[in-house]
PDB file of C-alpha atoms in Angstrom:
ATOM      1  CA  UNK A  19      10.429 -16.252 -14.020  1.00 95.00           C
ATOM      2  CA  UNK A  20       8.522 -13.425 -12.340  1.00 98.00           C
ATOM      3  CA  UNK A  21       7.634 -12.236  -8.862  1.00 98.00           C
ATOM      4  CA  UNK A  22       5.173  -9.582  -7.660  1.00 97.00           C
ATOM      5  CA  UNK A  23       6.741  -7.477  -4.885  1.00 96.00           C
ATOM      6  CA  UNK A  24       5.923  -3.899  -3.915  1.00 93.00           C
ATOM      7  CA  UNK A  25       7.821  -0.721  -4.593  1.00 92.00           C
ATOM      8  CA  UNK A  26      10.113  -0.704  -1.554  1.00 90.00           C
ATOM      9  CA  UNK A  27      11.414  -4.239  -2.190  1.00 93.00           C
ATOM     10  CA  UNK A  28      13.613  -4.049  -5.351  1.00 96.00           C
ATOM     11  CA  UNK A  29      16.713  -2.534  -3.668  1.00 94.00           C
ATOM     12  CA  UNK A  30      16.743  -5.292  -1.044  1.00 92.00           C
ATOM     13  CA  UNK A  31      16.078  -7.992  -3.634  1.00 96.00           C
ATOM     14  CA  UNK A  32      18.812  -6.569  -5.829  1.00 96.00           C
ATOM     15  CA  UNK A  33      21.269  -6.639  -2.916  1.00 94.00           C
ATOM     16  CA  UNK A  34      20.321 -10.285  -2.417  1.00 94.00           C
ATOM     17  CA  UNK A  35      21.120 -10.977  -6.076  1.00 97.00           C
ATOM     18  CA  UNK A  36      17.770 -12.530  -6.956  1.00 98.00           C
ATOM     19  CA  UNK A  37      16.506 -10.158  -9.687  1.00 98.00           C
ATOM     20  CA  UNK A  38      17.793  -8.722 -12.957  1.00 98.00           C
ATOM     21  CA  UNK A  39      17.155  -5.301 -14.546  1.00 98.00           C
ATOM     22  CA  UNK A  40      14.361  -4.864 -17.061  1.00 98.00           C
ATOM     23  CA  UNK A  41      14.975  -4.285 -20.753  1.00 98.00           C
ATOM     24  CA  UNK A  42      12.191  -1.735 -21.212  1.00 98.00           C
ATOM     25  CA  UNK A  43      12.680  -1.754 -25.007  1.00 98.00           C
ATOM     26  CA  UNK A  44      10.888  -5.118 -24.945  1.00 98.00           C
ATOM     27  CA  UNK A  45       7.783  -3.562 -23.354  1.00 98.00           C
ATOM     28  CA  UNK A  46       5.500  -1.833 -25.867  1.00 98.00           C
ATOM     29  CA  UNK A  47       3.400  -0.257 -23.103  1.00 98.00           C
ATOM     30  CA  UNK A  48       6.249   1.129 -21.011  1.00 98.00           C
ATOM     31  CA  UNK A  49       5.948   4.704 -22.283  1.00 98.00           C
ATOM     32  CA  UNK A  50       2.277   4.831 -21.237  1.00 97.00           C
ATOM     33  CA  UNK A  51       3.125   4.411 -17.556  1.00 97.00           C
ATOM     34  CA  UNK A  52       3.008   7.225 -15.013  1.00 94.00           C
ATOM     35  CA  UNK A  53       6.530   8.703 -14.710  1.00 93.00           C
ATOM     36  CA  UNK A  54       5.844   9.258 -11.000  1.00 90.00           C
ATOM     37  CA  UNK A  55       5.766   5.472 -10.586  1.00 93.00           C
ATOM     38  CA  UNK A  56       8.551   4.241 -12.833  1.00 95.00           C
ATOM     39  CA  UNK A  57      10.974   6.891 -11.603  1.00 93.00           C
ATOM     40  CA  UNK A  58      10.672   6.149  -7.901  1.00 92.00           C
ATOM     41  CA  UNK A  59      14.109   5.719  -6.394  1.00 91.00           C
ATOM     42  CA  UNK A  60      13.320   2.147  -5.369  1.00 93.00           C
ATOM     43  CA  UNK A  61      12.401   1.173  -8.949  1.00 96.00           C
ATOM     44  CA  UNK A  62      14.842   3.238 -11.027  1.00 97.00           C
ATOM     45  CA  UNK A  63      18.344   3.002  -9.561  1.00 96.00           C
ATOM     46  CA  UNK A  64      21.894   2.065 -10.563  1.00 96.00           C
ATOM     47  CA  UNK A  65      21.052   3.141 -14.104  1.00 97.00           C
ATOM     48  CA  UNK A  66      18.323   0.526 -14.531  1.00 98.00           C
ATOM     49  CA  UNK A  67      14.649  -0.142 -13.994  1.00 98.00           C
ATOM     50  CA  UNK A  68      14.126  -3.112 -11.663  1.00 98.00           C
ATOM     51  CA  UNK A  69      10.338  -3.400 -11.455  1.00 98.00           C
ATOM     52  CA  UNK A  70       7.429  -2.772 -13.807  1.00 98.00           C
ATOM     53  CA  UNK A  71       4.800  -1.125 -11.594  1.00 97.00           C
ATOM     54  CA  UNK A  72       1.305  -2.490 -12.142  1.00 97.00           C
ATOM     55  CA  UNK A  73      -1.195  -1.778  -9.368  1.00 94.00           C
ATOM     56  CA  UNK A  74      -1.184   1.056  -6.865  1.00 92.00           C
ATOM     57  CA  UNK A  75      -3.345   2.189  -4.039  1.00 88.00           C
ATOM     58  CA  UNK A  76      -3.497   3.211  -0.414  1.00 90.00           C
ATOM     59  CA  UNK A  77      -3.348   1.692   3.015  1.00 94.00           C
ATOM     60  CA  UNK A  78      -5.585   3.726   5.277  1.00 95.00           C
ATOM     61  CA  UNK A  79      -8.574   3.407   7.599  1.00 97.00           C
ATOM     62  CA  UNK A  80     -11.981   2.341   6.305  1.00 96.00           C
ATOM     63  CA  UNK A  81     -14.638   3.280   8.826  1.00 97.00           C
ATOM     64  CA  UNK A  82     -18.376   3.081   9.507  1.00 98.00           C
ATOM     65  CA  UNK A  83     -19.522   6.729   9.546  1.00 97.00           C
ATOM     66  CA  UNK A  84     -22.676   5.884  11.501  1.00 97.00           C
ATOM     67  CA  UNK A  85     -20.622   4.452  14.369  1.00 98.00           C
ATOM     68  CA  UNK A  86     -17.618   6.746  14.131  1.00 98.00           C
ATOM     69  CA  UNK A  87     -19.852   9.787  13.758  1.00 97.00           C
ATOM     70  CA  UNK A  88     -17.346  12.240  15.242  1.00 97.00           C
ATOM     71  CA  UNK A  89     -15.039  11.814  12.239  1.00 96.00           C
ATOM     72  CA  UNK A  90     -15.914  14.300   9.520  1.00 91.00           C
ATOM     73  CA  UNK A  91     -14.694  14.376   5.902  1.00 87.00           C
ATOM     74  CA  UNK A  92     -11.868  16.850   5.591  1.00 88.00           C
ATOM     75  CA  UNK A  93     -10.983  16.419   9.268  1.00 93.00           C
ATOM     76  CA  UNK A  94      -9.919  12.778   9.176  1.00 96.00           C
ATOM     77  CA  UNK A  95      -6.807  11.657  11.030  1.00 98.00           C
ATOM     78  CA  UNK A  96      -4.915   8.502  11.885  1.00 98.00           C
ATOM     79  CA  UNK A  97      -5.292   9.573  15.517  1.00 98.00           C
ATOM     80  CA  UNK A  98      -8.465   7.455  15.413  1.00 98.00           C
ATOM     81  CA  UNK A  99      -6.087   4.550  16.108  1.00 98.00           C
ATOM     82  CA  UNK A 100      -5.710   5.621  19.739  1.00 98.00           C
ATOM     83  CA  UNK A 101      -9.139   7.199  20.287  1.00 98.00           C
ATOM     84  CA  UNK A 102     -10.521   5.811  23.559  1.00 97.00           C
ATOM     85  CA  UNK A 103     -13.966   5.479  21.980  1.00 98.00           C
ATOM     86  CA  UNK A 104     -12.571   2.780  19.666  1.00 98.00           C
ATOM     87  CA  UNK A 105     -11.858   0.172  22.351  1.00 98.00           C
ATOM     88  CA  UNK A 106     -12.182  -3.273  20.739  1.00 98.00           C
ATOM     89  CA  UNK A 107     -13.504  -1.753  17.507  1.00 98.00           C
ATOM     90  CA  UNK A 108     -10.500  -1.900  15.162  1.00 98.00           C
ATOM     91  CA  UNK A 109      -9.451  -4.561  12.679  1.00 98.00           C
ATOM     92  CA  UNK A 110      -5.796  -4.276  11.682  1.00 98.00           C
ATOM     93  CA  UNK A 111      -4.123  -5.796   8.652  1.00 97.00           C
ATOM     94  CA  UNK A 112      -1.589  -8.316   9.892  1.00 97.00           C
ATOM     95  CA  UNK A 113       1.240  -6.938   7.806  1.00 96.00           C
ATOM     96  CA  UNK A 114       4.115  -4.877   9.149  1.00 96.00           C
ATOM     97  CA  UNK A 115       4.761  -3.662   5.596  1.00 94.00           C
ATOM     98  CA  UNK A 116       1.408  -1.887   5.757  1.00 96.00           C
ATOM     99  CA  UNK A 117       0.287  -1.393   9.315  1.00 97.00           C
ATOM    100  CA  UNK A 118       3.613  -0.527  10.964  1.00 98.00           C
ATOM    101  CA  UNK A 119       4.178   2.150   8.346  1.00 98.00           C
ATOM    102  CA  UNK A 120       0.715   3.654   8.953  1.00 98.00           C
ATOM    103  CA  UNK A 121       1.492   3.667  12.685  1.00 99.00           C
ATOM    104  CA  UNK A 122       4.775   5.431  11.925  1.00 98.00           C
ATOM    105  CA  UNK A 123       3.050   8.043   9.748  1.00 98.00           C
ATOM    106  CA  UNK A 124       0.459   8.604  12.488  1.00 98.00           C
ATOM    107  CA  UNK A 125       3.268   9.255  14.958  1.00 98.00           C
ATOM    108  CA  UNK A 126       5.085  11.733  12.740  1.00 97.00           C
ATOM    109  CA  UNK A 127       7.910   9.655  11.251  1.00 98.00           C
ATOM    110  CA  UNK A 128       8.887  10.342   7.649  1.00 97.00           C
ATOM    111  CA  UNK A 129       8.548   6.955   5.957  1.00 96.00           C
ATOM    112  CA  UNK A 130       9.694   8.526   2.685  1.00 94.00           C
ATOM    113  CA  UNK A 131      13.157   8.643   4.234  1.00 95.00           C
ATOM    114  CA  UNK A 132      13.391   5.224   5.836  1.00 95.00           C
ATOM    115  CA  UNK A 133      17.186   5.333   5.556  1.00 94.00           C
ATOM    116  CA  UNK A 134      17.050   7.709   8.539  1.00 96.00           C
ATOM    117  CA  UNK A 135      14.893   5.419  10.684  1.00 97.00           C
ATOM    118  CA  UNK A 136      16.707   3.697  13.557  1.00 97.00           C
ATOM    119  CA  UNK A 137      15.832   0.805  15.829  1.00 98.00           C
ATOM    120  CA  UNK A 138      15.060   3.407  18.496  1.00 98.00           C
ATOM    121  CA  UNK A 139      12.429   4.899  16.168  1.00 98.00           C
ATOM    122  CA  UNK A 140      10.967   1.445  15.625  1.00 98.00           C
ATOM    123  CA  UNK A 141      10.831   0.879  19.373  1.00 98.00           C
ATOM    124  CA  UNK A 142       9.078   4.222  19.850  1.00 98.00           C
ATOM    125  CA  UNK A 143       6.340   3.205  17.400  1.00 98.00           C
ATOM    126  CA  UNK A 144       5.772  -0.127  19.126  1.00 98.00           C
ATOM    127  CA  UNK A 145       5.775   1.429  22.583  1.00 98.00           C
ATOM    128  CA  UNK A 146       3.092   3.908  21.508  1.00 98.00           C
ATOM    129  CA  UNK A 147       1.137   1.208  19.680  1.00 97.00           C
ATOM    130  CA  UNK A 148       1.108  -0.946  22.806  1.00 96.00           C
ATOM    131  CA  UNK A 149      -0.914   1.829  24.414  1.00 96.00           C
ATOM    132  CA  UNK A 150      -3.746   1.448  21.903  1.00 96.00           C
ATOM    133  CA  UNK A 151      -3.508  -2.357  21.671  1.00 95.00           C
ATOM    134  CA  UNK A 152      -6.865  -2.545  23.501  1.00 96.00           C
ATOM    135  CA  UNK A 153      -8.576  -0.867  20.561  1.00 98.00           C
ATOM    136  CA  UNK A 154      -7.683  -3.808  18.318  1.00 98.00           C
ATOM    137  CA  UNK A 155     -10.349  -6.469  17.998  1.00 97.00           C
ATOM    138  CA  UNK A 156      -8.455  -8.529  15.433  1.00 97.00           C
ATOM    139  CA  UNK A 157      -5.317  -8.815  13.349  1.00 97.00           C
ATOM    140  CA  UNK A 158      -5.937 -10.644  10.091  1.00 96.00           C
ATOM    141  CA  UNK A 159      -4.383 -11.265   6.692  1.00 95.00           C
ATOM    142  CA  UNK A 160      -7.827 -12.124   5.295  1.00 94.00           C
ATOM    143  CA  UNK A 161      -9.473  -9.032   3.813  1.00 93.00           C
ATOM    144  CA  UNK A 162     -12.813 -10.849   3.480  1.00 95.00           C
ATOM    145  CA  UNK A 163     -12.858 -11.492   7.241  1.00 96.00           C
ATOM    146  CA  UNK A 164     -12.079  -7.826   7.882  1.00 96.00           C
ATOM    147  CA  UNK A 165     -14.778  -6.625   5.516  1.00 97.00           C
ATOM    148  CA  UNK A 166     -17.380  -8.944   7.003  1.00 97.00           C
ATOM    149  CA  UNK A 167     -16.522  -7.724  10.503  1.00 98.00           C
ATOM    150  CA  UNK A 168     -17.067  -4.163   9.283  1.00 97.00           C
ATOM    151  CA  UNK A 169     -20.402  -4.958   7.674  1.00 97.00           C
ATOM    152  CA  UNK A 170     -21.564  -6.916  10.740  1.00 97.00           C
ATOM    153  CA  UNK A 171     -20.529  -3.932  12.917  1.00 98.00           C
ATOM    154  CA  UNK A 172     -18.279  -6.229  14.936  1.00 98.00           C
ATOM    155  CA  UNK A 173     -15.654  -3.579  14.268  1.00 98.00           C
ATOM    156  CA  UNK A 174     -16.183   0.061  13.357  1.00 99.00           C
ATOM    157  CA  UNK A 175     -12.941   0.661  11.506  1.00 98.00           C
ATOM    158  CA  UNK A 176     -10.263  -1.303   9.692  1.00 98.00           C
ATOM    159  CA  UNK A 177      -6.711  -0.538   8.629  1.00 98.00           C
ATOM    160  CA  UNK A 178      -6.692  -1.961   5.115  1.00 95.00           C
ATOM    161  CA  UNK A 179      -6.453  -1.418   1.334  1.00 91.00           C
ATOM    162  CA  UNK A 180      -8.791   0.382  -1.102  1.00 85.00           C
ATOM    163  CA  UNK A 181     -10.468  -2.872  -2.036  1.00 85.00           C
ATOM    164  CA  UNK A 182     -12.089  -3.146   1.390  1.00 91.00           C
ATOM    165  CA  UNK A 183     -13.753   0.243   0.995  1.00 89.00           C
ATOM    166  CA  UNK A 184     -15.164  -0.822  -2.361  1.00 85.00           C
ATOM    167  CA  UNK A 185     -16.321  -4.197  -1.015  1.00 89.00           C
ATOM    168  CA  UNK A 186     -17.803  -2.963   2.259  1.00 92.00           C
ATOM    169  CA  UNK A 187     -19.351   0.245   0.985  1.00 91.00           C
ATOM    170  CA  UNK A 188     -17.706   2.290   3.735  1.00 94.00           C
ATOM    171  CA  UNK A 189     -15.456   5.306   3.068  1.00 91.00           C
ATOM    172  CA  UNK A 190     -11.679   5.197   3.182  1.00 91.00           C
ATOM    173  CA  UNK A 191     -10.102   7.941   5.233  1.00 92.00           C
ATOM    174  CA  UNK A 192      -8.017  10.630   3.545  1.00 90.00           C
ATOM    175  CA  UNK A 193      -6.142  11.578   6.713  1.00 95.00           C
ATOM    176  CA  UNK A 194      -4.378  14.869   7.248  1.00 95.00           C
ATOM    177  CA  UNK A 195      -1.150  12.893   7.716  1.00 96.00           C
ATOM    178  CA  UNK A 196      -1.460  11.387   4.215  1.00 94.00           C
ATOM    179  CA  UNK A 197      -2.178   7.765   3.415  1.00 94.00           C
ATOM    180  CA  UNK A 198       0.478   5.099   3.016  1.00 95.00           C
ATOM    181  CA  UNK A 199       0.654   4.905  -0.764  1.00 92.00           C
ATOM    182  CA  UNK A 200       2.055   1.840  -2.474  1.00 92.00           C
ATOM    183  CA  UNK A 201       2.659   0.341  -5.863  1.00 92.00           C
ATOM    184  CA  UNK A 202       3.326  -3.294  -6.612  1.00 96.00           C
ATOM    185  CA  UNK A 203       4.533  -4.825  -9.834  1.00 98.00           C
ATOM    186  CA  UNK A 204       6.592  -7.431 -11.620  1.00 99.00           C
ATOM    187  CA  UNK A 205      10.297  -8.217 -11.371  1.00 99.00           C
ATOM    188  CA  UNK A 206      12.418 -10.684 -13.335  1.00 98.00           C
ATOM    189  CA  UNK A 207      14.227 -13.490 -11.548  1.00 98.00           C
ATOM    190  CA  UNK A 208      17.948 -13.304 -12.235  1.00 97.00           C
ATOM    191  CA  UNK A 209      17.908 -16.752 -13.874  1.00 96.00           C
ATOM    192  CA  UNK A 210      14.467 -16.508 -15.540  1.00 95.00           C
ATOM    193  CA  UNK A 211      14.450 -19.346 -18.103  1.00 95.00           C
ATOM    194  CA  UNK A 212      11.509 -18.058 -20.178  1.00 96.00           C
ATOM    195  CA  UNK A 213      12.391 -14.448 -20.898  1.00 96.00           C
ATOM    196  CA  UNK A 214      10.182 -14.021 -23.964  1.00 97.00           C
ATOM    197  CA  UNK A 215       7.107 -15.254 -22.128  1.00 98.00           C
ATOM    198  CA  UNK A 216       8.018 -13.233 -19.047  1.00 98.00           C
ATOM    199  CA  UNK A 217       8.225 -10.006 -21.040  1.00 98.00           C
ATOM    200  CA  UNK A 218       4.935 -10.831 -22.774  1.00 98.00           C
ATOM    201  CA  UNK A 219       3.274 -11.249 -19.395  1.00 98.00           C
ATOM    202  CA  UNK A 220       4.744  -7.987 -18.054  1.00 99.00           C
ATOM    203  CA  UNK A 221       3.595  -6.128 -21.167  1.00 99.00           C
ATOM    204  CA  UNK A 222       0.077  -7.511 -20.793  1.00 99.00           C
ATOM    205  CA  UNK A 223      -0.022  -6.612 -17.091  1.00 98.00           C
ATOM    206  CA  UNK A 224       0.918  -2.971 -17.782  1.00 98.00           C
ATOM    207  CA  UNK A 225      -1.404  -2.553 -20.769  1.00 98.00           C
ATOM    208  CA  UNK A 226      -4.274  -0.075 -21.051  1.00 96.00           C
ATOM    209  CA  UNK A 227      -6.697  -3.010 -21.106  1.00 96.00           C
ATOM    210  CA  UNK A 228      -5.384  -4.322 -17.786  1.00 97.00           C
ATOM    211  CA  UNK A 229      -5.560  -0.795 -16.408  1.00 95.00           C
ATOM    212  CA  UNK A 230      -9.215  -0.400 -17.386  1.00 93.00           C
ATOM    213  CA  UNK A 231     -10.103  -3.773 -15.856  1.00 93.00           C
ATOM    214  CA  UNK A 232      -8.296  -3.128 -12.583  1.00 91.00           C
ATOM    215  CA  UNK A 233      -9.882   0.293 -12.203  1.00 90.00           C
ATOM    216  CA  UNK A 234     -13.432  -0.860 -12.930  1.00 87.00           C
ATOM    217  CA  UNK A 235     -13.465  -4.306 -11.319  1.00 86.00           C
ATOM    218  CA  UNK A 236     -11.003  -4.110  -8.416  1.00 84.00           C
ATOM    219  CA  UNK A 237     -11.066  -0.432  -7.491  1.00 81.00           C
ATOM    220  CA  UNK A 238      -7.276  -0.081  -7.525  1.00 85.00           C
ATOM    221  CA  UNK A 239      -5.177   2.398  -9.419  1.00 89.00           C
ATOM    222  CA  UNK A 240      -3.038   1.162 -12.300  1.00 94.00           C
ATOM    223  CA  UNK A 241       0.284   2.297 -13.694  1.00 95.00           C
ATOM    224  CA  UNK A 242      -0.989   2.781 -17.265  1.00 96.00           C
ATOM    225  CA  UNK A 243      -2.381   6.304 -17.789  1.00 94.00           C
ATOM    226  CA  UNK A 244      -4.642   5.276 -20.671  1.00 94.00           C
ATOM    227  CA  UNK A 245      -6.901   3.151 -18.494  1.00 92.00           C
ATOM    228  CA  UNK A 246      -8.136   6.261 -16.691  1.00 90.00           C
ATOM    229  CA  UNK A 247      -9.729   7.466 -19.940  1.00 89.00           C
ATOM    230  CA  UNK A 248     -12.070   4.466 -19.942  1.00 89.00           C
ATOM    231  CA  UNK A 249     -13.850   5.118 -16.647  1.00 88.00           C
ATOM    232  CA  UNK A 250     -15.974   8.089 -15.563  1.00 88.00           C
ATOM    233  CA  UNK A 251     -15.103  10.440 -12.734  1.00 83.00           C
ATOM    234  CA  UNK A 252     -18.230   9.238 -10.928  1.00 84.00           C
ATOM    235  CA  UNK A 253     -17.154   5.587 -11.194  1.00 83.00           C
ATOM    236  CA  UNK A 254     -13.681   6.456  -9.945  1.00 80.00           C
ATOM    237  CA  UNK A 255     -15.145   8.309  -6.968  1.00 76.00           C
ATOM    238  CA  UNK A 256     -17.424   5.368  -6.176  1.00 75.00           C
ATOM    239  CA  UNK A 257     -14.387   3.101  -6.071  1.00 75.00           C
ATOM    240  CA  UNK A 258     -12.362   5.519  -3.970  1.00 70.00           C
ATOM    241  CA  UNK A 259      -9.787   5.985  -6.742  1.00 76.00           C
ATOM    242  CA  UNK A 260      -8.364   9.463  -7.265  1.00 71.00           C
ATOM    243  CA  UNK A 261      -9.646  11.360 -10.287  1.00 70.00           C
ATOM    244  CA  UNK A 262      -6.262  13.074 -10.478  1.00 72.00           C
ATOM    245  CA  UNK A 263      -3.820  10.219  -9.883  1.00 76.00           C
ATOM    246  CA  UNK A 264      -0.697  12.353 -10.277  1.00 79.00           C
ATOM    247  CA  UNK A 265      -1.724  14.698  -7.463  1.00 77.00           C
ATOM    248  CA  UNK A 266      -2.887  11.733  -5.394  1.00 75.00           C
ATOM    249  CA  UNK A 267       0.433   9.955  -5.752  1.00 78.00           C
ATOM    250  CA  UNK A 268       2.319  13.128  -4.866  1.00 77.00           C
ATOM    251  CA  UNK A 269       0.243  13.660  -1.713  1.00 76.00           C
ATOM    252  CA  UNK A 270       0.659  10.138  -0.373  1.00 87.00           C
ATOM    253  CA  UNK A 271       3.520   8.643   1.616  1.00 94.00           C
ATOM    254  CA  UNK A 272       5.505   6.330  -0.653  1.00 90.00           C
ATOM    255  CA  UNK A 273       7.915   4.681   1.757  1.00 92.00           C
ATOM    256  CA  UNK A 274      11.372   3.753   0.596  1.00 90.00           C
ATOM    257  CA  UNK A 275      13.506   0.925   1.934  1.00 88.00           C
ATOM    258  CA  UNK A 276      15.055   0.897   5.396  1.00 93.00           C
ATOM    259  CA  UNK A 277      18.312  -0.910   5.990  1.00 92.00           C
ATOM    260  CA  UNK A 278      18.025  -4.686   6.033  1.00 91.00           C
ATOM    261  CA  UNK A 279      18.738  -4.621   9.769  1.00 96.00           C
ATOM    262  CA  UNK A 280      15.909  -2.164  10.490  1.00 97.00           C
ATOM    263  CA  UNK A 281      13.529  -3.979   8.140  1.00 94.00           C
ATOM    264  CA  UNK A 282      14.145  -7.282   9.909  1.00 95.00           C
ATOM    265  CA  UNK A 283      13.687  -5.564  13.272  1.00 98.00           C
ATOM    266  CA  UNK A 284      10.322  -4.091  12.230  1.00 98.00           C
ATOM    267  CA  UNK A 285       9.127  -7.538  11.164  1.00 97.00           C
ATOM    268  CA  UNK A 286      10.425  -9.264  14.310  1.00 97.00           C
ATOM    269  CA  UNK A 287       8.786  -6.732  16.616  1.00 98.00           C
ATOM    270  CA  UNK A 288       5.534  -6.864  14.639  1.00 98.00           C
ATOM    271  CA  UNK A 289       5.232 -10.584  15.318  1.00 96.00           C
ATOM    272  CA  UNK A 290       5.665  -9.887  19.032  1.00 96.00           C
ATOM    273  CA  UNK A 291       3.192  -7.006  18.964  1.00 96.00           C
ATOM    274  CA  UNK A 292       0.389  -8.945  17.280  1.00 95.00           C
ATOM    275  CA  UNK A 293       0.494 -11.712  19.886  1.00 90.00           C
ATOM    276  CA  UNK A 294       0.332  -9.167  22.664  1.00 81.00           C
ATOM    277  CA  UNK A 295       4.001  -8.478  23.309  1.00 55.00           C
TER     278      UNK A 295
END
C-alpha cells in the first residue's frame, strides 16, 4: 500500500506509473506540516501532492574534533574530503543518492537544479573524487559500522546522516557550501488495496506525537511543526537539530530530480567508483 522514498523520487515514480496522488482531505494532520516541505516542486506538482513528508535531516560530515583539530566551527567546509591530512581517515556512506550529491555540492554544482546537470558534470565529479579516493577508509551502508569506526578512531570523519552525530557524540559539520538536506515520507501505491488503513498510517506518521518522538529519540527533524514545541532548545542543539527549522531548511541544498538518464548514470558510475574504478 505504501512506500517510503525521499523527496527527489516522486516525479520519477510518477513517470513510472507506480504511485497515485494523495487526498490530503483524509489527513487530519496535513495542515500542521511545514509548508516549505509539502510545497517542494518534487512533492507538489501537476496539481497534486504525491508524498507526505515525514522525516527530514542532513547529509554532511561528522568529525572527531580532537583529530581534525584544524577544522573550526564557523569555518567548516566540504573541502575536508580532499584534505591530504585525511588519507585513509574517511568513512563514506555507500549511497550515490547521498554521497554523490555531497561531492557535487563540494565541487560547486547546483543540486537544486539537477535538470541542468549533464553526464559531463557527473563525469567531472567522479574524476575529481578519484583524486581523493585514497582518503576513504571504507564505504558502508551500515551506519552502526561507521559510528563504531568513528568512536574507535579508525576513521576521523564520516559522510553520513544526523543520527550518526547523535550516536557517536561527535559534531556534524555545517559547511559553508550548505549541507545536503533531505526529506523522506510516504507515498501511495497506484493500486493500494487498503486505502483506509494506508491513510490512517500516513496520518499517524505525520502527527505531532510522531514528531515529538522522532525529535527526542532519533535526533531527526519532522514535518509536523507542533512537535518542536515539545522539546527544549538545549535538547535540539544536543541532537544537532536546528532550533529554527524553517531557516535551516532554506539554507540547505534540497536536490531535485535529474533526468532518468542522468540518475541512472550517477548510480552506475557510483558502483564503479566504490570498487576503485
